[in-house]
Short mmCIF file of C-alpha atoms in Angstrom, two decimals:
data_model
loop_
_atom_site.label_atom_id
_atom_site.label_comp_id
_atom_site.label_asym_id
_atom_site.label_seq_id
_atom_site.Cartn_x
_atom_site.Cartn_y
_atom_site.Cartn_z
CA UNK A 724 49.41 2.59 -11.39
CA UNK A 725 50.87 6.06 -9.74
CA UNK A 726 49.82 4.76 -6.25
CA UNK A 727 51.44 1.25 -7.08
CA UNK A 728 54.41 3.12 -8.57
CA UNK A 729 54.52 5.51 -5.64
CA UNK A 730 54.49 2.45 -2.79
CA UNK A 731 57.22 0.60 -4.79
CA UNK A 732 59.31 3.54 -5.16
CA UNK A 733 59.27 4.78 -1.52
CA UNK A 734 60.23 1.06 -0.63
CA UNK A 735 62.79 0.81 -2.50
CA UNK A 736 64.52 4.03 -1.10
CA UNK A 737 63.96 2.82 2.14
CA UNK A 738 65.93 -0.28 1.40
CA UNK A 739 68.78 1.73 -0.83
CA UNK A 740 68.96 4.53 1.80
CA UNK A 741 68.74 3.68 5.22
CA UNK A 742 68.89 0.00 5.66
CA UNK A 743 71.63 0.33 2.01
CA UNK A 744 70.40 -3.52 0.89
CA UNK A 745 68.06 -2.78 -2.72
CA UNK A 746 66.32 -5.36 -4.35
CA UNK A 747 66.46 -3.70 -7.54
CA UNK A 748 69.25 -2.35 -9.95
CA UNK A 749 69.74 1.16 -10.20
CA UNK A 750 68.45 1.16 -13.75
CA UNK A 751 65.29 -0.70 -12.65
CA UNK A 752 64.86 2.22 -9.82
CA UNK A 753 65.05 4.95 -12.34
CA UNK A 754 62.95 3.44 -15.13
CA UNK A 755 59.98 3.32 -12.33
CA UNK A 756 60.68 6.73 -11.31
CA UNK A 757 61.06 8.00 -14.79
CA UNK A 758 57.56 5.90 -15.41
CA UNK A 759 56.06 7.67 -12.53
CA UNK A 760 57.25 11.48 -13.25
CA UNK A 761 55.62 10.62 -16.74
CA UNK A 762 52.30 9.47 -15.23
CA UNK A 763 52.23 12.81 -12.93
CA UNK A 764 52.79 14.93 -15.89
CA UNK A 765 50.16 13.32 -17.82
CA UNK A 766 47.72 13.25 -14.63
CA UNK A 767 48.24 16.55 -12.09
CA UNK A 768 44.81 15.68 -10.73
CA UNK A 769 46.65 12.84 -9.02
CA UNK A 770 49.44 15.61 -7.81
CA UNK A 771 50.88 14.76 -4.06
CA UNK A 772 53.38 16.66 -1.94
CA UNK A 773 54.95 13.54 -0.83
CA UNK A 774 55.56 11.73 -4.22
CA UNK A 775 59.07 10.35 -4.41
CA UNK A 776 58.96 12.04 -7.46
CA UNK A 777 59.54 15.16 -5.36
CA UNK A 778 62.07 14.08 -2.89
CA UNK A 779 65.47 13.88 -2.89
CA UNK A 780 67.30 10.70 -2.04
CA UNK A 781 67.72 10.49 2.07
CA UNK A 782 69.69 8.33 3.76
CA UNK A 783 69.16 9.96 7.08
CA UNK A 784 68.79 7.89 10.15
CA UNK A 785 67.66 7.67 13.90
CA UNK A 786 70.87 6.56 15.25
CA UNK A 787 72.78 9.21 14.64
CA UNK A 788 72.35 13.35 15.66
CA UNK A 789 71.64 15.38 12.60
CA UNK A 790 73.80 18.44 11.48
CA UNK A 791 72.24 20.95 8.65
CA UNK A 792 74.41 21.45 5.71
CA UNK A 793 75.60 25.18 5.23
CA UNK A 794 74.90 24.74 1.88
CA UNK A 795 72.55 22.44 0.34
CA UNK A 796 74.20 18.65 -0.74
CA UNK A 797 72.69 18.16 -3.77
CA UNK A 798 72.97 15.13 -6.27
CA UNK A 799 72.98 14.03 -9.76
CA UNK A 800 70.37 13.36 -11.81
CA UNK A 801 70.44 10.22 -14.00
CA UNK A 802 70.14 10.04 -17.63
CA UNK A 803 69.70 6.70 -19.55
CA UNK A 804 69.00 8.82 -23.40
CA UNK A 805 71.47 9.91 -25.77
CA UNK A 806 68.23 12.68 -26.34
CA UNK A 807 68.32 14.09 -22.83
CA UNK A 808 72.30 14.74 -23.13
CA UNK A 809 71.81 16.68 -26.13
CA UNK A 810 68.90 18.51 -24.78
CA UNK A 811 71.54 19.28 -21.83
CA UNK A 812 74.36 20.47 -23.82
CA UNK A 813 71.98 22.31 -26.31
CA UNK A 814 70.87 24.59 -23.05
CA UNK A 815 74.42 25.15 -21.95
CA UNK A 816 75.55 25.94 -25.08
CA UNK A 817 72.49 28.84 -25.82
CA UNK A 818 73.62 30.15 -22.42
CA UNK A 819 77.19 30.20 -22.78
CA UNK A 820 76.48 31.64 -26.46
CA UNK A 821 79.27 29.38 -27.59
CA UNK A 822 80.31 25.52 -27.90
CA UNK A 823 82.17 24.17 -24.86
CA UNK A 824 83.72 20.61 -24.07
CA UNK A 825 82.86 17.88 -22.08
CA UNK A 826 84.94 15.76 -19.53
CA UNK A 827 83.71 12.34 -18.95
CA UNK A 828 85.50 9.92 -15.77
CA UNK A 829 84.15 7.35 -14.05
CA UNK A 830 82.16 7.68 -10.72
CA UNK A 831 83.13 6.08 -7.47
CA UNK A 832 80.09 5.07 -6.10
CA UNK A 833 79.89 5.05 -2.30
CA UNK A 834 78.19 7.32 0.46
CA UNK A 835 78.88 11.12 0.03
CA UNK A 836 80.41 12.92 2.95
CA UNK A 837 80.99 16.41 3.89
CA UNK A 838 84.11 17.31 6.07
CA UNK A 839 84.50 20.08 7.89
CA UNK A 840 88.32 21.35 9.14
CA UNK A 841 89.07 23.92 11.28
CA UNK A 842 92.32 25.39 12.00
CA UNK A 843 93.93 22.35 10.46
CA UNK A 844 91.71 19.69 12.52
CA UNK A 845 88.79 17.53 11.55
CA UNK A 846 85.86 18.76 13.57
CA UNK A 847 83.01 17.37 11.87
CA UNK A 848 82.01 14.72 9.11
CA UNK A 849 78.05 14.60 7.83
CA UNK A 850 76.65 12.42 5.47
CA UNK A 851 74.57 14.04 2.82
CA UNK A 852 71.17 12.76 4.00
CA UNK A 853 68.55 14.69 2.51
CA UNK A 854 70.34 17.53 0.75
CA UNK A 855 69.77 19.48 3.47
CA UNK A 856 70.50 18.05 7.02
CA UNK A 857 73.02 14.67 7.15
CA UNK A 858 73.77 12.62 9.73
CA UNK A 859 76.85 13.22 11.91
CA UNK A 860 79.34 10.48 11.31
CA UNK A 861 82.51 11.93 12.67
CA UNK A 862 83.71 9.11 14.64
CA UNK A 863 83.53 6.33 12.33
CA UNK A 864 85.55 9.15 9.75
CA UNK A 865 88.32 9.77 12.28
CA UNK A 866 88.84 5.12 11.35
CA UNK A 867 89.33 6.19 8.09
CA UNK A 868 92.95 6.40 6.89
CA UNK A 869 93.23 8.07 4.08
CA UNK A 870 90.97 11.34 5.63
CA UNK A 871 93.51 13.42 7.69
CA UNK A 872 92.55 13.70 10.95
CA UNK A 873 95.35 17.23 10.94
CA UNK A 874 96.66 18.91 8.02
CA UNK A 875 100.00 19.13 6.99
CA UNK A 876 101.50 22.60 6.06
CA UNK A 877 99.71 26.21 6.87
CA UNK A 878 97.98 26.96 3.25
CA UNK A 879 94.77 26.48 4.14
CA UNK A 880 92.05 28.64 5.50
CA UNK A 881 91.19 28.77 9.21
CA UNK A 882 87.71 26.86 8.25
CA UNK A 883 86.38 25.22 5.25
CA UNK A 884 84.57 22.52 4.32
CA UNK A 885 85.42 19.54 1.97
CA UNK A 886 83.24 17.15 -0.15
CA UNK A 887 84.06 13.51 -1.33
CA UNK A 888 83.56 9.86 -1.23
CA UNK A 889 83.14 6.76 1.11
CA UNK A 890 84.03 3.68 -0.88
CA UNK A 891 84.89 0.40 -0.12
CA UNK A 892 86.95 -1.64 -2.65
CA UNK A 893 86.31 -4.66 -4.31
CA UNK A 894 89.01 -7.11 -1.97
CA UNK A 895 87.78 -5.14 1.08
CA UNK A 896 83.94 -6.12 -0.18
CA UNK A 897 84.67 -9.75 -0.56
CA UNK A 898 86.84 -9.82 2.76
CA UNK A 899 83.37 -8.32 4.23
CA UNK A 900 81.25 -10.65 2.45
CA UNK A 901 83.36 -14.17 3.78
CA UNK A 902 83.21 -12.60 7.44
CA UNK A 903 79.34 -11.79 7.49
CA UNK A 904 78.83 -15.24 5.46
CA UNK A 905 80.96 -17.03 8.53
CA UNK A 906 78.91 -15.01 11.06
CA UNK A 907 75.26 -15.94 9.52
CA UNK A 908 75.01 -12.19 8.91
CA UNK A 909 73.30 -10.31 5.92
CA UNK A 910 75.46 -9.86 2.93
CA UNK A 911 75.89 -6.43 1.43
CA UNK A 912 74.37 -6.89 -2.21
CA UNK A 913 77.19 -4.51 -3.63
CA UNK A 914 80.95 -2.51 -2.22
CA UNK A 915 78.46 0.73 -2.46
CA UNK A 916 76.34 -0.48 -0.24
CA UNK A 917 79.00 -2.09 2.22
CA UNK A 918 80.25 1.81 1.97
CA UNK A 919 77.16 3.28 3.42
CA UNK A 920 76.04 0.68 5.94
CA UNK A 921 79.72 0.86 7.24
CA UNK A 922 79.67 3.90 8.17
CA UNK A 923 76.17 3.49 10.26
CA UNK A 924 77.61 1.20 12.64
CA UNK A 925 77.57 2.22 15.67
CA UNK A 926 81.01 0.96 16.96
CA UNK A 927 84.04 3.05 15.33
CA UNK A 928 86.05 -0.29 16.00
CA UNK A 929 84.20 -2.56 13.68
CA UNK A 930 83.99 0.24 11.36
CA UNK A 931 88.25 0.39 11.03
CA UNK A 932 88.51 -3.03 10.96
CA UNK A 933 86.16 -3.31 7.81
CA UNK A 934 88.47 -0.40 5.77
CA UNK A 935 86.66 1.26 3.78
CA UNK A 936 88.31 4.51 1.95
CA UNK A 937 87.94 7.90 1.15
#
């Protein structure tokens, strides 16, 4: 079952990740994982160093050059149990040594991307990849019209770097959907995953026309 688990997994990021089409929901993803993490803790004779259980998320590719984060990109994990939230605020809480709030919003849910500006100019844009190294996207960025390709004003340090999301919206989505249909092209299964195979196109062109946001 952990190999079977393990083979289904690993596919399944493949698909969500680099070629962003799943066959799966998100909540069917994490119930395997959370199925498999459970088996591994139960059986560390069947321990493996390259268990997805271990990995973060990658959505690295071959097609484009890869840049290393200065500082790790790290993601969320998912929770599904009204248990595991209390378990989370019951650890901040002894740490803090006192009760504390919690804001809730909703999540856009695209393809993370880290900008980099310097001297008031968009140099670089990486996605997050691995955590640690992403794949340089700049071009397709500089289509995007709502990222600033120069800043306005002079409060703002010489360099920095910036952290947000790629998302397409829902009339963009079915816009892309019609055209792909009309060209005998696969269909996107969802706008976050129209989001993240946008922006791996290799023609900055098609990526414009498709307008996705930030």
């Amino acid at each position: 079952r952990i190999e079977k688990l393990r083979e289904e997994l690993n596919m399944h990021n493949y698909n969500y990740y680099v070629l962003s089409n799943p066959t799966i929901s998100d909540f069917e993803f994490d119930q395997k994982m959370k199925e498999l993490t459970e088996l591994e803790e139960l059986h560390p004779e069947y321990a493996d160093p390259n268990s997805p259980t271990l990995r973060v998320g990658s959505d690295l590719t071959k097609s484009f050059k890869q840049v290393e984060h200065r500082h790790p990109m790290l993601s969320l994990s998912n929770t599904y149990s009204e248990d595991e939230i209390q378990d989370f605020y019951d650890r901040v809480k002894k740490d803090l040594n006192d009760d504390f709030e919690i804001g809730c919003e909703l999540k856009y849910d695209g393809t993370s991307i880290s900008l980099t500006y310097i001297d008031g100019k968009l140099t670089q844009a990486v996605t997050r990849g691995d955590g640690v190294r992403g794949d340089d996207i700049t071009a397709n960025v500089k289509t995007i019209r709502s990222i600033p390709l120069t800043l306005r004003g002079d409060d703002y340090p010489a360099e920095f770097e910036i952290r947000g999301e790629i998302v397409m919206h829902w009339k963009a989505f079915e816009a892309l959907k019609k055209e792909s249909a009309e060209q005998e092209e696969n269909i996107f299964a969802k706008p976050r995953n129209a989001a993240s195979g946008n922006m791996r196109v290799k023609e900055p062109k098609v990526v414009a026309r498709r307008k996705v946001e930030a």
